[in-house]
Structures are given as structure tokens and as C-alpha cells.
Coordinates of C-alpha atoms in Angstrom, one line a residue:
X1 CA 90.7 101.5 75.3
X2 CA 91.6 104.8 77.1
X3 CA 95.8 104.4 78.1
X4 CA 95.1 105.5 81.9
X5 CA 93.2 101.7 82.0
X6 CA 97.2 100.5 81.8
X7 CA 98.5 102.7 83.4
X8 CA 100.7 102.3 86.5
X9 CA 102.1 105.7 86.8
X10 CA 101.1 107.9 89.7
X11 CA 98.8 111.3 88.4
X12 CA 100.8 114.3 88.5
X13 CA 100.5 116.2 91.5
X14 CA 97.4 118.6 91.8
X15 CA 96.5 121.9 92.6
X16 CA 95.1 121.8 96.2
X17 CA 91.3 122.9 94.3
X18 CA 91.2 120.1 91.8
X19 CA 89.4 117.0 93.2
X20 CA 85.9 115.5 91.5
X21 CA 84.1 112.5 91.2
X22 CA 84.2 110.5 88.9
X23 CA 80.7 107.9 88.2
X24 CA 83.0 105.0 86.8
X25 CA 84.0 104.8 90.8
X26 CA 81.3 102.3 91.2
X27 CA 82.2 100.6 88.4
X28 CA 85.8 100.0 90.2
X29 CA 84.2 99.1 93.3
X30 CA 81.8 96.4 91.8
X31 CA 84.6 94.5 89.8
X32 CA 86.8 95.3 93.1
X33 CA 83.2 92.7 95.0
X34 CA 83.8 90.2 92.4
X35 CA 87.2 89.6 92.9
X36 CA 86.3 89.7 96.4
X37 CA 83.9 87.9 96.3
X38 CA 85.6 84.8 94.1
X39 CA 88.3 84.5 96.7
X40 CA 86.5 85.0 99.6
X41 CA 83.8 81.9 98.9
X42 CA 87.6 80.1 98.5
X43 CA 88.4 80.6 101.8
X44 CA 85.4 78.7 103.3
X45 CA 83.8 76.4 100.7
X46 CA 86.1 73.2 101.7
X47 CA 85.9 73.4 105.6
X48 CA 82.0 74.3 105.8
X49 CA 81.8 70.4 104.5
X50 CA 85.0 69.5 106.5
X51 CA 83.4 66.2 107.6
X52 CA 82.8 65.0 103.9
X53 CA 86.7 66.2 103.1
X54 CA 87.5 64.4 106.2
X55 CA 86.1 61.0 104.6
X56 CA 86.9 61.7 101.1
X57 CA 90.7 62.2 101.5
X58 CA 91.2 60.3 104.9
X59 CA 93.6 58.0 103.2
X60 CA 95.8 60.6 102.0
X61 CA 95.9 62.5 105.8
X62 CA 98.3 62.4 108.4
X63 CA 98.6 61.0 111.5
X64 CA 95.8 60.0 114.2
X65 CA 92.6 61.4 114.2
X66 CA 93.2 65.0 115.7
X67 CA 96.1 65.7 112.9
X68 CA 93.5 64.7 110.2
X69 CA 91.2 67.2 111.7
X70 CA 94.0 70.2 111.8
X71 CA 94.8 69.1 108.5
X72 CA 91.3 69.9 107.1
X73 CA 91.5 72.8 109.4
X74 CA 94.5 73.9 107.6
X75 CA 92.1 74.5 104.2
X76 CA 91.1 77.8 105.7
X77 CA 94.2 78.4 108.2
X78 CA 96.6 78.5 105.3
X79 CA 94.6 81.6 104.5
X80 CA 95.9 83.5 107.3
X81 CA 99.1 81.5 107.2
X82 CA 100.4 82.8 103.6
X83 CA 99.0 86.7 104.6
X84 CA 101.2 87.4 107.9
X85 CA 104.9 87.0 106.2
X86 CA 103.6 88.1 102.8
X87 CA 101.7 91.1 103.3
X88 CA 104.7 93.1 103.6
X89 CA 105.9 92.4 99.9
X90 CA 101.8 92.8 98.9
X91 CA 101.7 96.1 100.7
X92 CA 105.0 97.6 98.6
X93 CA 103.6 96.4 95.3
X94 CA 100.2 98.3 96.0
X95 CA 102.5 101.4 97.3
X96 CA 104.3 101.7 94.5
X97 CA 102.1 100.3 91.3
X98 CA 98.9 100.9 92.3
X99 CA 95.4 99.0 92.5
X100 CA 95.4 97.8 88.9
X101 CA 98.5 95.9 89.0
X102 CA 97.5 93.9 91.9
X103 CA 94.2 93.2 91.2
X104 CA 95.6 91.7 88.1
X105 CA 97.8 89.6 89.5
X106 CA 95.4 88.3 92.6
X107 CA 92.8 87.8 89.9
X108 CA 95.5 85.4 88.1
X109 CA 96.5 83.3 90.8
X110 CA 92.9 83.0 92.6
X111 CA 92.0 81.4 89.0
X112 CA 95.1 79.2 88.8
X113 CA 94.2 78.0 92.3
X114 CA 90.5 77.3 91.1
X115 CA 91.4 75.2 88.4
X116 CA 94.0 73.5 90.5
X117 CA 91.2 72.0 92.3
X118 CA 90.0 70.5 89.6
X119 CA 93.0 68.0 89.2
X120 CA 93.0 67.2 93.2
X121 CA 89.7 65.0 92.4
X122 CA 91.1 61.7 93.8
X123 CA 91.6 60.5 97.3
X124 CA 95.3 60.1 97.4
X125 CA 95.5 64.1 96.5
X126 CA 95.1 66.2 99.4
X127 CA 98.5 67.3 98.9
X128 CA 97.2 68.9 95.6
X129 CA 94.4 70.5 97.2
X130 CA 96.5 71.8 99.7
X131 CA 98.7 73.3 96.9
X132 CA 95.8 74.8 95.0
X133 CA 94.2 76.3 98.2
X134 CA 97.6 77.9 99.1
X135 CA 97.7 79.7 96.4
X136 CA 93.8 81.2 95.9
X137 CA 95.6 82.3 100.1
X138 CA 98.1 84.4 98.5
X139 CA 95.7 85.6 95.8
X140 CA 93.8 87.2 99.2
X141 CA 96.9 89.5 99.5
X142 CA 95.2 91.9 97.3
X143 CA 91.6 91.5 98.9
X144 CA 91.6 92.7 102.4
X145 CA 94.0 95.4 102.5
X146 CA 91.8 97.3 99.8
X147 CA 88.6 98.3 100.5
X148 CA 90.0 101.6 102.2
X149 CA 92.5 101.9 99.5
X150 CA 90.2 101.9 96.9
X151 CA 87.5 104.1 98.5
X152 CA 90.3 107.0 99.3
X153 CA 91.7 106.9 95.8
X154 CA 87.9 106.8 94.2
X155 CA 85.5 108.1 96.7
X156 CA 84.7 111.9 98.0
X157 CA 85.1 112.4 101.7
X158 CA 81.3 111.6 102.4
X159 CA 81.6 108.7 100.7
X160 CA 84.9 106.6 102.1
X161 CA 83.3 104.9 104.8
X162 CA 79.8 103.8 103.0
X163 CA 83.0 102.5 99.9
X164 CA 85.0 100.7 102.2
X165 CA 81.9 98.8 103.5
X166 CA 80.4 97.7 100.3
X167 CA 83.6 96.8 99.5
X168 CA 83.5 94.5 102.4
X169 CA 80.6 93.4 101.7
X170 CA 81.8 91.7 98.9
X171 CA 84.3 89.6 100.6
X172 CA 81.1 88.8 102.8
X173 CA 79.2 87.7 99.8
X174 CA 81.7 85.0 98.9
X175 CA 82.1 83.9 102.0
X176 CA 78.0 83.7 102.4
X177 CA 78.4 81.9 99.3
X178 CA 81.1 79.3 100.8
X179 CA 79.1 78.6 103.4
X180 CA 75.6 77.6 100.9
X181 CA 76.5 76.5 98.3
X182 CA 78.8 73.5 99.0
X183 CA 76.2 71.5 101.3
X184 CA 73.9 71.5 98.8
X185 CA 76.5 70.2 96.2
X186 CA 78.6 67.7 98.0
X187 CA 76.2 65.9 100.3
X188 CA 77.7 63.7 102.6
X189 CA 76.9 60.5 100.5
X190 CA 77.8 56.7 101.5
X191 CA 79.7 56.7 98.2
X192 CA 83.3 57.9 98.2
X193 CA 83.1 57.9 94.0
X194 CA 79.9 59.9 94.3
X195 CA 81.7 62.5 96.4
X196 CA 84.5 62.9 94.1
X197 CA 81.8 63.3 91.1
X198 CA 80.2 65.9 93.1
X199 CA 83.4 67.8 94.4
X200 CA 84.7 67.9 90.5
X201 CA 81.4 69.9 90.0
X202 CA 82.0 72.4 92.4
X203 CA 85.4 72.9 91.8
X204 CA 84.8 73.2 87.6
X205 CA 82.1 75.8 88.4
X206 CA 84.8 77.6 90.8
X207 CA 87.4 77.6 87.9
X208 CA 84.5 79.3 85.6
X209 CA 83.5 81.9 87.6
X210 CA 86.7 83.0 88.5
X211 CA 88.2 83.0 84.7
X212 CA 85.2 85.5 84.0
X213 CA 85.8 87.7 86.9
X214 CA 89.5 87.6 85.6
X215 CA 88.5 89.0 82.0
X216 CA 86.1 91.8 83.2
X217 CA 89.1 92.9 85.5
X218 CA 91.4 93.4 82.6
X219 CA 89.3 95.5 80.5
X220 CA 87.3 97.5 83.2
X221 CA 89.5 97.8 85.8
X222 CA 91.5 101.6 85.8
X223 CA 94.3 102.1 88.0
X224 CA 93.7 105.8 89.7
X225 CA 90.9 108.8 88.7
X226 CA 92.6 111.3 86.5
X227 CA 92.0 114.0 89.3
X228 CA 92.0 112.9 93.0
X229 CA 88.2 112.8 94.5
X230 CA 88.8 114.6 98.3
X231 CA 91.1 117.2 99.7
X232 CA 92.4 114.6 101.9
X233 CA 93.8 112.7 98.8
X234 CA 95.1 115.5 97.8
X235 CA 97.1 115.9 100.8
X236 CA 98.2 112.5 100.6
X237 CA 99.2 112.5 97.2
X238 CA 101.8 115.2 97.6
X239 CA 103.4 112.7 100.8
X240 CA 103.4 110.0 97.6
X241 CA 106.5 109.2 96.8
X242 CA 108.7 111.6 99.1
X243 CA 108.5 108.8 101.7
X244 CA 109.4 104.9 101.8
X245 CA 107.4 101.9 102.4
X246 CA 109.4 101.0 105.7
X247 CA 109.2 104.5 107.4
X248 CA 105.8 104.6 106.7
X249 CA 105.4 101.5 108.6
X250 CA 107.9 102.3 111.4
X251 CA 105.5 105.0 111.6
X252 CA 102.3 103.5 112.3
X253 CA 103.8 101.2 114.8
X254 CA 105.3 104.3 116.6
X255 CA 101.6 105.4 116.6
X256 CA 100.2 103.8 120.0
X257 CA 96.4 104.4 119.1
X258 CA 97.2 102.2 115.9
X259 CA 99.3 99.5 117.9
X260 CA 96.3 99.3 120.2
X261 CA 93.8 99.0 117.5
X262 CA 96.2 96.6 115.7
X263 CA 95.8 93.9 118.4
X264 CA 92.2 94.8 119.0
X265 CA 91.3 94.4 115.4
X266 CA 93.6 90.8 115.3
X267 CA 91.2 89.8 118.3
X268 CA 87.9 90.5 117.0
X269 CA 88.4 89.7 113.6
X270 CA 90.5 86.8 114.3
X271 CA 87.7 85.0 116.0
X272 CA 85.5 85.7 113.5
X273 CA 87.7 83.5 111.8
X274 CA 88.3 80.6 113.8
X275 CA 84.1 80.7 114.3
X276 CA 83.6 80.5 110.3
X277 CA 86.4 77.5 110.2
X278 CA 84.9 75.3 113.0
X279 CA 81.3 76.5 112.5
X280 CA 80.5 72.7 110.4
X281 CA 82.3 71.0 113.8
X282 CA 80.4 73.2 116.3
X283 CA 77.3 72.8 114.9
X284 CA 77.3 68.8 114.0
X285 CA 78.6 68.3 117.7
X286 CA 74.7 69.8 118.9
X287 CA 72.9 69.1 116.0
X288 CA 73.8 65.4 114.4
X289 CA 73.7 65.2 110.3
X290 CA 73.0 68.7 110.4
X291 CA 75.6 69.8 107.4
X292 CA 73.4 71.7 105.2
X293 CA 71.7 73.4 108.1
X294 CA 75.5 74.3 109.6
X295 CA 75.9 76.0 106.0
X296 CA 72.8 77.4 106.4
X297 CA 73.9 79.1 110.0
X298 CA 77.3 80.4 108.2
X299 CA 74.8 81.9 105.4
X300 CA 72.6 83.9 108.2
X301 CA 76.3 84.8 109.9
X302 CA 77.4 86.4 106.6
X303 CA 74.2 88.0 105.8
X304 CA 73.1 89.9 108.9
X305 CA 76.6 90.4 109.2
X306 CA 76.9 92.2 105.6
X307 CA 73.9 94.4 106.9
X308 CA 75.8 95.3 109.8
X309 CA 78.8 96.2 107.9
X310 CA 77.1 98.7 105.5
X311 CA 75.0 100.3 108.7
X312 CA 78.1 100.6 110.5
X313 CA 79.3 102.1 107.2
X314 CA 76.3 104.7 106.4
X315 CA 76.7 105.6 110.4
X316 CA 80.3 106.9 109.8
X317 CA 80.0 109.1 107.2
X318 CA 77.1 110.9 109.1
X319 CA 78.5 110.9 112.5
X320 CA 82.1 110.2 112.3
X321 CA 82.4 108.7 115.6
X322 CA 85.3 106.1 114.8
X323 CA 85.9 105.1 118.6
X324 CA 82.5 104.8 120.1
X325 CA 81.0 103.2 117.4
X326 CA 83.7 101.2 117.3
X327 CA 84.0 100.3 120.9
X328 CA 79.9 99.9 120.7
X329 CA 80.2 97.0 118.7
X330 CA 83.3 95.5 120.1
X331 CA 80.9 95.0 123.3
X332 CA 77.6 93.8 121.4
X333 CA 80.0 91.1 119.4
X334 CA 81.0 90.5 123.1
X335 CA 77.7 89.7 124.5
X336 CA 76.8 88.1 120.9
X337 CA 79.2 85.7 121.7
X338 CA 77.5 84.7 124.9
X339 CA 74.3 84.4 123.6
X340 CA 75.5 81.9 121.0
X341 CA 77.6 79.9 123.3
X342 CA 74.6 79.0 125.9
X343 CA 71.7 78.8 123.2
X344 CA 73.5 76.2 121.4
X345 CA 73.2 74.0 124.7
X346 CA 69.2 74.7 124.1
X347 CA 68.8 71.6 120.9
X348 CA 66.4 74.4 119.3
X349 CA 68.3 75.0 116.5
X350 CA 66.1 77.8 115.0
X351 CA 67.1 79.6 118.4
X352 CA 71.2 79.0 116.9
X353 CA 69.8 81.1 114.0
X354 CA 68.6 84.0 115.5
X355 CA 71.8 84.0 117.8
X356 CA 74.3 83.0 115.3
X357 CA 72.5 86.2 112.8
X358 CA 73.3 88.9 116.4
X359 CA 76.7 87.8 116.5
X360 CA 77.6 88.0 112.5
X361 CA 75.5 91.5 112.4
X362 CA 78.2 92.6 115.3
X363 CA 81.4 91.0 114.6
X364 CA 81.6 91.6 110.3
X365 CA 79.9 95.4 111.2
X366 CA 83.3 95.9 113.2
X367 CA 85.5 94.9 109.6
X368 CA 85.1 98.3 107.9
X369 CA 84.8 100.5 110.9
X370 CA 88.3 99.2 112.0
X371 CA 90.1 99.5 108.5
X372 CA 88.4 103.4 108.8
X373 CA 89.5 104.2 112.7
X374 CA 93.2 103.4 111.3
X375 CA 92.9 105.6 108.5
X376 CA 91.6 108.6 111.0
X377 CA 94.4 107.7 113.2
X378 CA 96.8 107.0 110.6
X379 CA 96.5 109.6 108.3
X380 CA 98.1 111.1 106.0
X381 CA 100.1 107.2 106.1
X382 CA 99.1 105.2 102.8
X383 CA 95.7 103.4 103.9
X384 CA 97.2 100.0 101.8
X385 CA 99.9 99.8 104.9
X386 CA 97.2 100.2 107.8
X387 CA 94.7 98.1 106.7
X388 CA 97.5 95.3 105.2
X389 CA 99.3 95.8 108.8
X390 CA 95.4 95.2 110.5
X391 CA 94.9 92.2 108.2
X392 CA 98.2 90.8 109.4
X393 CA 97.1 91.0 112.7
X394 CA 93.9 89.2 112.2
X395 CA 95.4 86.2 110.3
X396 CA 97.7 85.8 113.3
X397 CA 95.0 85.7 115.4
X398 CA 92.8 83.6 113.6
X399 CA 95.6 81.2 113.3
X400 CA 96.5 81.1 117.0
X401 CA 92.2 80.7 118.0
X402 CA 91.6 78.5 115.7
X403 CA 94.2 76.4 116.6
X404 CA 93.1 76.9 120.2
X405 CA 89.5 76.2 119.9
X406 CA 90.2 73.0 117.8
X407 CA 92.7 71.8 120.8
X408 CA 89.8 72.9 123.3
X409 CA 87.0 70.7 121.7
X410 CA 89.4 67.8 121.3
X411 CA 90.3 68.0 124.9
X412 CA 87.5 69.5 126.7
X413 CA 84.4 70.1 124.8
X414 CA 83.2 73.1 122.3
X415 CA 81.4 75.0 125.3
X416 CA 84.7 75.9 127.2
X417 CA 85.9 76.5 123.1
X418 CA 83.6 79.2 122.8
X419 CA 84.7 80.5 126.4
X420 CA 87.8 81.4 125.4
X421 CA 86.9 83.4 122.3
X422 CA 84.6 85.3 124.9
X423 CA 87.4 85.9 127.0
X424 CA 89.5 87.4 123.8
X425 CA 87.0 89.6 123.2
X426 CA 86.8 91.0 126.7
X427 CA 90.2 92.0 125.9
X428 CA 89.8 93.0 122.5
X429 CA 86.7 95.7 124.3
X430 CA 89.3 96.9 127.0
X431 CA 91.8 97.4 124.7
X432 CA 89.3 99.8 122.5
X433 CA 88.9 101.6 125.0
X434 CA 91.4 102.9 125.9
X435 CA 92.3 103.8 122.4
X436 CA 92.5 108.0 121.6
X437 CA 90.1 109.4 119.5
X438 CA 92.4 110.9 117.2
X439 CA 90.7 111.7 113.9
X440 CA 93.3 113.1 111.6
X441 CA 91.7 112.5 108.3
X442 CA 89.2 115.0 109.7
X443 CA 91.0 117.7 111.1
X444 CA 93.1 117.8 107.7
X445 CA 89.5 118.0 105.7
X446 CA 88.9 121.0 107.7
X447 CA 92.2 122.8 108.0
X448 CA 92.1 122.4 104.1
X449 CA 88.3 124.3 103.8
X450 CA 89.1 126.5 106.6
X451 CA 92.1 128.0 104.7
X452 CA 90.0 128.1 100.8
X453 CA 87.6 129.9 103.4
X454 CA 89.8 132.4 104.5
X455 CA 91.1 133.1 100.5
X456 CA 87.6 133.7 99.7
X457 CA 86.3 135.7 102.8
X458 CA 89.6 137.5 104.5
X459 CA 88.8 138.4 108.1
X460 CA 89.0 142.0 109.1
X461 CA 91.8 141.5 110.2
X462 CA 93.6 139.9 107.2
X463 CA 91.9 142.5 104.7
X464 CA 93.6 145.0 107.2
X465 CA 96.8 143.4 106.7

């Protein structure tokens, strides 16, 4: 096996001239999707079914019936929970080791969390599932902040933003996954015992799949491309190293279009979260014993939405328009959200489809277009710390709507729930906005060709001199 495939040392420095492309890059960005992927269908496979967990491990729950509910709620939550104080630690690790390193270790702990699972098979063991699904949370450390990692250390210029989608798309995958698959292998039977029979299924095919995606990342996963792919890696390569983690970060929060795109990212993408973890509860309240066909809506969600993403993708490496596009779909996931709230009120629930497919193609098409406006406005910062500081924010986010639209439905009803994510993302639109369209990355791309320019064709004036 070639040495650089265990290696965590940084490549030497370059000469501004020597970048290229290397075809293992796709390689690295497909075993990148299945790590992804694994943790991501994690995430969602328990509350998608949160009425069957609900009855399965009701005697091991807290409290009255609206603390079991936030319990099962907490399955996904502790997610976001684990992210916010430990993305900071995650972040350093990737700064100073590398990708290699940490998709090593988040492959490890997403399989220890897998096979957890399968010893919280009993009705009295919440508190083990709770422990198993806290850790696959932490494994995530190392999923969402890399996609624009990865695609600036592999990928040529014209190819970061089409990278950072697919790798996206990935995490969309799994989470398409979480939302299928589990209906269809834990119905909601009469028969506690069949349940648990089913449940040990599911979680022993988890622990499989994830023990094979960890193997294929040890032996095919390389840490860096012996020379860098873009000028603009260049550039940042020779800022690696000469600065610390924490200035870096005091930097981007100095940076006002970032802090504004920081809370407007936490918005969007939060309530893209709290949608996914209550989607089984919003759509059982319209639609009675309609489990499978609420995993069925999370499916079409995930998969227009993973269309959306690579569009949105493919549209900014040809026209590099971070803000409008971005502010374009910030209003579409806007009026998405509308849509979805008053057709659900309709009992057609082929309508719920169509509507539920608009919003997902608008909402996960705004993932990678945010993790590549913060790299424009960012640059030449490490893209591990934006997107890790963007990811923060939408955990919080997701935690504190969530939270809210649970509270709402218990108090009021899901309608006014889904009012208040639309009001968040009238915000979250405003907000983009008003951010500056600041592209960086860009003008350091040209500055860079403009001056080989000028080496190989001297103006008069130079030749002159």
C-alpha cells in the first residue's frame, strides 16, 4: 500500500504552478458517501417509526405522556445535541491531521454505535439505545463539516461546488434510506415480542453495513493528493500552519457576511431538521395508520431534495452566483413551506407528496450552496472551520425547532407547528439578503492567473521597464 494512504503529514509547500488532478478523487468522494451515508440513515431510522419505539420501550420512558414523546424525540435531537459543544475539538483534529484521521475514527464509533443497538433489544433498555445512538451523534462530527473540505483538498476549481454536493448527497442518501427502510421492517405489530424480533433485524443489518464501510475506509481512503488540485489551495496551503485554530475562528466571526450567513444557515437547515424528526407525528396526525406511507413522504423529501442539491451544485460552478442563488432558494423553501402546511389540511395525501417533494428539492438544494457561500466569503480560512461553525449553527437550531414544534402540537395543534417554521424562514430569507456578495475564493483564482498572465505576456509597459 502506497505510505501517503497513512499518512497524516501535511504535503510540502508548492510552487505556485504545481496543482493537477488526480482520478482517485472520486474514489475519496465515494467512500467519503458511504460513511455518509451509514451515519446519516442513523440519524432518522428510529424516529421515522417513533410511534412503534413509543410502544416498544414505553415501560422503560419517563414521565407522562409528552416526556415519553421528547424522549423518542431525543433519538434524533441528541444528534444535534453532541455536534454544538463538540465540533470545536472535531474541527482542530481535522485542522491539524487531516481527512484520513477522522474519517477513521467517525467510521469506528458509527460502527460501535450500530452494534450497540443490537444489545438494546428489550423493553427495559431505552437507556442503551440512547447510549448507542449518542454515540453514531458524535461519529457525525466528521460528516457534515466535510464535504467542502474534501472537495477543496481533491477537486479543481470547476469542480468544488458539483464535489461538495455529491458529497451531500450522500448524507441525503442515508437519510432517504432512514426514512424507507424501517417501515417496511418494523411494522407496527400488536405483538411487543414481534417488534423486538423485527427491530434486532434492522439493527444487525445496521452493524453489517457499517463494519464493511469501515474496512473499505482503511484501505482506500488517502489523506491529501500529493500536489494540491487549484490555485486556490495553493494559496491556502501556504496560510496552513502559520495560523491557529482559534484565530481562524475569531476570524470568521469578525466576518459579518459569515455571522449573517451562520444564523441564516442554522434557520433553514435547522428546520429541515425538526421536519425530518416529527415528519412520522405530522403525518399520522392527517393520515391515521399511515406509517409506511410517512416513510414514504421522508423518501420523496430526501430524493427530490438530493436532485436539488446537485442542480444547485452544477449551477455554481457555471455561474458562481453564491448570494442569489442562495437567497433564490431561501424564498422557494419559504413558500414550500406554505404549500405543505395547507395541503396537508386537504386528506389527499398524494397531494402531501408532490408538496412534501417542492419543499425537500428547496430546502436540502440550500445544504451545499451554504457550505460554498462561506467558503467565498471565508476564504483563504480552513473550509473544516466554516462549514463545522455552519453545522453548529444548524444543530442549535434544530434543537431549539424541534423542541418548539413538539411543544406546539402538544398544546395547540401541528398547523400553527408548521407556522412557526414558516415564520423562521421569513427570517432566515431577510437575513440572506442582506448578506454581501463577497466572493473571495474567486477574486484570489483570478489575481493568481492574472499575474502567470502577465509572466507570460508582459504589457508594454512592463517589457519597457
Amino acid at each position: 500500500m502506497d505510505s501517503s494512504l497513512l499518512s497524516t503529514e501535511k504535503p510540502a509547500e508548492p510552487d505556485a504552478t504545481e496543482v493537477k488532478s488526480y482520478k482517485r478523487r472520486w474514489l475519496m468522494l465515494f467512500i467519503f458517501c458511504l460513511y455518509s451515508f451509514s451515519n446519516s440513515y442513523q440519524w432518522i431510522h428510529l424516529n421515522i417509526i417513533a410511534n412503534v419505539m413509543l410502544r416498544y420501550y414505553n415501560e422503560s420512558l419517563p414521565g407522562d405522556t409528552y416526556q415519553k414523546e421528547t424522549a423518542v424525540d431525543w433519538l434524533s435531537l441528541v444528534f444535534m445535541l453532541a455536534y454544538i459543544p463538540l465540533i470545536f475539538p472535531a474541527t482542530w483534529l481535522m485542522d491539524r491531521k487531516g481527512l484520513r484521521p477522522c474519517m477513521l475514527l467517525g467510521n469506528f464509533l458509527n460502527v460501535l454505535g450500530a452494534w450497540l443497538k443490537c444489545a438494546s433489544v428489550s423493553e427495559n433498555r431505552f437507556w442503551m439505545l440512547m447510549i448507542a445512538q449518542t454515540i453514531c451523534a458524535i461519529a457525525q462530527l466528521w460528516v457534515l463539516e466535510t464535504p467542502p473540505r474534501l472537495a477543496a483538498v481533491w477537486f479543481g476549481p470547476t469542480e468544488v461546488s458539483t464535489a461538495t454536493s455529491i458529497g451531500v448527497f450522500g448524507n441525503q442518501v442515508g437519510a432517504a434510506a432512514g426514512f424507507l427502510i424501517p417501515p417496511q421492517l418494523v411494522p407496527n405489530s400488536p405483538d411487543l415480542d414481534q417488534i423486538g424480533s423485527d427491530l434486532a433485524i434492522m439493527y444487525y443489518i445496521g452493524g453489517g453495513v457499517t463494519t464493511v464501510i469501515f474496512i473499505i475506509t482503511i484501505f482506500g481512503y488517502q489523506n491529501v493528493p500529493q500536489k494540491p488540485p487549484s490555485r486556490a489551495q495553493v494559496i491556502a496551503l501556504k496560510q496552513w500552519g502559520t495560523e491557529t485554530y482559534v484565530s481562524g475562528l475569531v476570524r470568521l466571526m469578525k466576518n459579518r457576511g459569515f455571522v449573517l450567513l451562520f444564523i441564516s444557515y442554522g434557520i433553514n437547515t435547522g428546520c429541515y431538521y425538526a421536519i425530518a424528526t416529527l415528519l412520522n407525528i405530522e403525518v399520522l396526525n392527517y393520515f391515521k395508520n399511515a406509517e409506511k406511507e410517512a416513510g414514504q413522504i421522508g423518501l420523496t423529501i430526501v430524493l427530490v431534495g438530493i436532485v436539488g442539491a446537485i442542480l444547485a451544485g452544477i449551477w455554481l460552478d457555471k455561474t458562481r452566483t453564491f448570494k442569489g442563488t442562495s437567497l433564490g432558494i431561501y424564498v422557494l423553501s419559504m413558500i414550500g413551506m406554505v404549500v405543505f402546511t395547507f395541503t396537508l389540511e386537504l386528506d389527499r395525501i398524494w397531494v402531501v407528496f408532490i408538496t412534501a417533494g417542492a419543499l425537500g428539492l428547496f430546502m436540502t438544494g440550500y445544504l451545499p450552496v451554504g457550505f460554498e457561500f462561506a467558503a467565498e466569503l471565508t476564504f483563504p480560512e480552513n473550509e473544516g472551520i466554516s462549514s463545522g461553525l455552519l453545522n453548529a449553527s444548524a444543530q442549535t437550531f434544530g434543537i431549539i425547532m424541534t423542541l418548539g414544534m413538539r411543544a406546539m402540537m402538544n398544546k395547540v395543534n401541528v398547523m400553527w407547528a408548521n407556522v412557526v417554521v414558516f415564520s423562521a424562514l421569513f427570517i432566515g430569507t431577510v437575513m440572506t439578503g442582506i448578506i454581501p456578495a463577497d466572493y473571495r475564493r474567486q477574486k484570489a483564482e483570478k489575481e493568481v492567473v492574472n499575474v502567470e498572465l502577465e509572466v507570460k505576456h508582459p504589457t508594454e509597459e512592463h517589457k519597457s521597464v
